PDB file of C-alpha atoms in Angstrom:
ATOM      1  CA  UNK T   1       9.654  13.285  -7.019  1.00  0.00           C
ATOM      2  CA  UNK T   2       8.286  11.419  -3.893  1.00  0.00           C
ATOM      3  CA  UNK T   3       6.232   8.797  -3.540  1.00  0.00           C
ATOM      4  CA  UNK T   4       4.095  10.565  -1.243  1.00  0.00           C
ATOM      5  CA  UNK T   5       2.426  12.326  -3.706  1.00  0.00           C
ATOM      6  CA  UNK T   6       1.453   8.900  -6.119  1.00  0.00           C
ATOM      7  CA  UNK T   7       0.299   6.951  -2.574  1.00  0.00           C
ATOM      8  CA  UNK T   8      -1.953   9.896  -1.826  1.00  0.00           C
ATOM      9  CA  UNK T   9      -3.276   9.738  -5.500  1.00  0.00           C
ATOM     10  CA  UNK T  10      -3.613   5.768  -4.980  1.00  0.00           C
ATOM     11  CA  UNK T  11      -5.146   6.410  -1.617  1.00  0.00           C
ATOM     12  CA  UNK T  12      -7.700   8.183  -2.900  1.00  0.00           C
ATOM     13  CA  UNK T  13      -8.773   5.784  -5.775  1.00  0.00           C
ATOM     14  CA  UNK T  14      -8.723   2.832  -3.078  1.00  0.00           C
ATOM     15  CA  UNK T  15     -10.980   5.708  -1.511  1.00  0.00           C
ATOM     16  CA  UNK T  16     -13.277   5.602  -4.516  1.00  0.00           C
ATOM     17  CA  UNK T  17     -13.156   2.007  -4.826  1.00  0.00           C
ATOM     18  CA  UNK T  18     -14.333   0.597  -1.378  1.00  0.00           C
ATOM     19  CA  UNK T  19     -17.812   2.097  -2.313  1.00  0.00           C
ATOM     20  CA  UNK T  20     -18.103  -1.080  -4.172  1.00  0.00           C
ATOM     21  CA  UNK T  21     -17.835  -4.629  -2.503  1.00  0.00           C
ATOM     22  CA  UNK T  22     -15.083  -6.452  -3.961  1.00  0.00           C
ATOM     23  CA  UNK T  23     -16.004  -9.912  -4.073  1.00  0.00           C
ATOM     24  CA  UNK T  24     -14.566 -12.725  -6.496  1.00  0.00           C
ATOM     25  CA  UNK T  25     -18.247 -13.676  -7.566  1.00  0.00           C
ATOM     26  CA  UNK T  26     -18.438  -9.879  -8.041  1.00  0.00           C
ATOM     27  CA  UNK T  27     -15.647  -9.682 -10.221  1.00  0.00           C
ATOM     28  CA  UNK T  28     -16.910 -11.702 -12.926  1.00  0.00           C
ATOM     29  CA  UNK T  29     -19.962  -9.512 -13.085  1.00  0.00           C
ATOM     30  CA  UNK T  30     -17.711  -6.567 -14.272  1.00  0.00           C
ATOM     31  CA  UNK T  31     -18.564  -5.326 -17.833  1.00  0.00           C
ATOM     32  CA  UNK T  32     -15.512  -4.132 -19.773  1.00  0.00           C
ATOM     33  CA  UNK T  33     -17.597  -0.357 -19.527  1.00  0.00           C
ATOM     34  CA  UNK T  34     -17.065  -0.733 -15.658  1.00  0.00           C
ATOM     35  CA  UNK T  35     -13.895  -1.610 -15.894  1.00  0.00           C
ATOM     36  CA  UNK T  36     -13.003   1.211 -18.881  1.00  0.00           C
ATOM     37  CA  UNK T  37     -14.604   3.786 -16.317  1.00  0.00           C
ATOM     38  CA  UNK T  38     -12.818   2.706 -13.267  1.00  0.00           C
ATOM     39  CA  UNK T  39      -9.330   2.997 -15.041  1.00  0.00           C
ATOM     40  CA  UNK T  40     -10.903   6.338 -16.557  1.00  0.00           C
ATOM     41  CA  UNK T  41     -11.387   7.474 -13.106  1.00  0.00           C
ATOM     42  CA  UNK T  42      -7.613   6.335 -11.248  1.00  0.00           C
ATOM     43  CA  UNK T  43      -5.982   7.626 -14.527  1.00  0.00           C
ATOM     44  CA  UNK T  44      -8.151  11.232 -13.783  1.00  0.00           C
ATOM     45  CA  UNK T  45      -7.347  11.234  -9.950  1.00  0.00           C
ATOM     46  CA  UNK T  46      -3.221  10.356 -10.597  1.00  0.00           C
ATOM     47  CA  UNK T  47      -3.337  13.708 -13.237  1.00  0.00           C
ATOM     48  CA  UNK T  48      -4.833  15.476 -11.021  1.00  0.00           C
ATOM     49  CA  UNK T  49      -1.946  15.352  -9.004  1.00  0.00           C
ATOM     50  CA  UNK T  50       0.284  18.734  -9.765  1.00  0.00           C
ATOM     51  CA  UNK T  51       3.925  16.773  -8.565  1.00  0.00           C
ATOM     52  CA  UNK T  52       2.669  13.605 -10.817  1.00  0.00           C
ATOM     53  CA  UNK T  53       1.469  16.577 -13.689  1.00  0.00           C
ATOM     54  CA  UNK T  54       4.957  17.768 -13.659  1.00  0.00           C
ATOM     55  CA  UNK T  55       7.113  15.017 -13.847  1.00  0.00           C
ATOM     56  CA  UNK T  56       4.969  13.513 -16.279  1.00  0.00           C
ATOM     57  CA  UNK T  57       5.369  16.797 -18.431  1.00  0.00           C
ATOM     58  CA  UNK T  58       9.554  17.307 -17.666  1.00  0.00           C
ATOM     59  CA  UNK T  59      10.015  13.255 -18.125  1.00  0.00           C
ATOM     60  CA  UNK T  60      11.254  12.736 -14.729  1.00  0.00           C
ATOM     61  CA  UNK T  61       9.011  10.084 -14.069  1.00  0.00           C
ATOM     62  CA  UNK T  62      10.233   6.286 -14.354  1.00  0.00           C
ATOM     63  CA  UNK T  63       7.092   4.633 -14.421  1.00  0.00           C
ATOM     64  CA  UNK T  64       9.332   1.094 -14.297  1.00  0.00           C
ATOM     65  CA  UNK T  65      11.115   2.486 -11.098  1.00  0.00           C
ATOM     66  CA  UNK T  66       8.167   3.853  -9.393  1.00  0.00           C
ATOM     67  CA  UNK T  67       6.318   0.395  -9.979  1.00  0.00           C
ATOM     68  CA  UNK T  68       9.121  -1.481  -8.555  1.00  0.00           C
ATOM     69  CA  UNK T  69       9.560   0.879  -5.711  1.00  0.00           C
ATOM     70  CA  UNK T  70       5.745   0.418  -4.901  1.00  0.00           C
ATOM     71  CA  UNK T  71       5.904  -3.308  -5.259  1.00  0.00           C
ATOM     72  CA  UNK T  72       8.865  -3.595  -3.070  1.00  0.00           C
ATOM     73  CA  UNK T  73       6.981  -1.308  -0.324  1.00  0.00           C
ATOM     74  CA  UNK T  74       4.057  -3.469  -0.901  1.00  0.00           C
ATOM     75  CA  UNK T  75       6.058  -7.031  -0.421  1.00  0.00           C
ATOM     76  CA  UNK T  76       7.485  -4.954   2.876  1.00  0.00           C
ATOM     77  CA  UNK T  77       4.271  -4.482   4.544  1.00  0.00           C
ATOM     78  CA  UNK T  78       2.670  -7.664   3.193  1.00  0.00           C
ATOM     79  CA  UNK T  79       5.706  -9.733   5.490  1.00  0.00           C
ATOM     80  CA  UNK T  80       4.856  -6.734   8.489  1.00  0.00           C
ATOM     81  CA  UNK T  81       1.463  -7.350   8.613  1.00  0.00           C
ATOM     82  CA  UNK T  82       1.701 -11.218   8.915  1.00  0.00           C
ATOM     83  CA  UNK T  83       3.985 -11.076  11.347  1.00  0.00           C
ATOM     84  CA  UNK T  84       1.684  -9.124  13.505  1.00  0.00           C
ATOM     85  CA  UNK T  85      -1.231 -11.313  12.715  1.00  0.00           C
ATOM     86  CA  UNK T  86       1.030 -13.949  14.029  1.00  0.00           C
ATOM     87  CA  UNK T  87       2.012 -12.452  16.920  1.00  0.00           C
ATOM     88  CA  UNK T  88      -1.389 -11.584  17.994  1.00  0.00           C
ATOM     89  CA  UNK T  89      -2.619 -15.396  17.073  1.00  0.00           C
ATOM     90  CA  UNK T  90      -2.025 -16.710  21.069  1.00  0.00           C
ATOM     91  CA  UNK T  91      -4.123 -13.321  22.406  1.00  0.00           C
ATOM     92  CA  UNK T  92      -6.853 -14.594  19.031  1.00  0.00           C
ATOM     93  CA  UNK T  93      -6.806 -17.816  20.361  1.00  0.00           C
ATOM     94  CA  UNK T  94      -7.505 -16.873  24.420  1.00  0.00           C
ATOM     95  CA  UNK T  95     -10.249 -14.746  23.009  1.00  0.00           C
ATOM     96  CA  UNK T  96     -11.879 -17.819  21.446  1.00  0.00           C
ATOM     97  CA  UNK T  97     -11.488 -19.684  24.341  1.00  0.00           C
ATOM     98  CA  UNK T  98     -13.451 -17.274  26.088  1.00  0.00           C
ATOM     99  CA  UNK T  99     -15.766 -16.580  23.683  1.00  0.00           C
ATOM    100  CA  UNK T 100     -16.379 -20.518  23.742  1.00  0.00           C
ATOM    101  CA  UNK T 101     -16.686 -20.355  27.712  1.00  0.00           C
ATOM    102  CA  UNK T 102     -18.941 -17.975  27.360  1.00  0.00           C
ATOM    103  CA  UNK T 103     -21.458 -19.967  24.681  1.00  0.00           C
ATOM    104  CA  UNK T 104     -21.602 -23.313  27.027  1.00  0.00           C
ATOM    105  CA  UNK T 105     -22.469 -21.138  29.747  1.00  0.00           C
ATOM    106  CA  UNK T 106     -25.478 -19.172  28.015  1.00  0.00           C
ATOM    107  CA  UNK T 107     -26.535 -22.580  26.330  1.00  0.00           C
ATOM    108  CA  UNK T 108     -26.557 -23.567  29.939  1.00  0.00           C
ATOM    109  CA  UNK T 109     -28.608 -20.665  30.911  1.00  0.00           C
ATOM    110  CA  UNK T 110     -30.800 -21.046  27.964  1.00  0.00           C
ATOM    111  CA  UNK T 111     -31.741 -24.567  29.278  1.00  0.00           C
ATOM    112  CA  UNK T 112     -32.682 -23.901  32.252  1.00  0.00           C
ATOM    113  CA  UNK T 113     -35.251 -21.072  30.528  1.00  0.00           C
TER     114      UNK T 113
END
């Protein structure tokens, strides 16, 4: 089985999911019946999945495995995307610089008004 077919199933219940604002002051407002719907609803969209269907049914599936797999992807493009946050920092930090150029000079502007 690939993993394709479990990321598009997760990609679509990250899908459902950003309908909501996911804030930690938001989190402790969730009642267990949110939270017993939510799973209700990933659990429905990764069985609605025929290649996830049929391992599941034939035993093929190593839930353990596939976890780690995903967790290991995850940890992979957790270090990628800091690295390019870092290497866009200096281009961040020109921006600002800019951005603060531009502020004295309307405050200026404003002043004179």
């Amino acid at each position: 089985m690939t993993l394709n077919a479990g990321r598009k199933a997760s990609a679509g219940s990250n899908q459902t999911r950003s309908n909501k604002p996911s804030t930690a002051s938001n989190s402790s407002n969730i009642t267990p019946e949110d939270e017993s719907e939510r799973l209700s609803a990933d659990l429905a969209l990764f069985l609605s999945n025929p290649s996830l269907q049929s391992a599941l049914a034939d035993g093929s599936l190593d839930l353990a495995s596939y976890s780690s797999t995903i967790n290991s992807e995850l940890a992979t493009l957790e270090r990628e995307c800091i690295a390019l946050h870092r290497q866009a920092a200096p281009d961040i930090r020109i921006l600002r610089d800019e951005m603060d150029v531009c502020d004295s000079i309307l405050a200026g502007l404003q002043e004179m008004l």
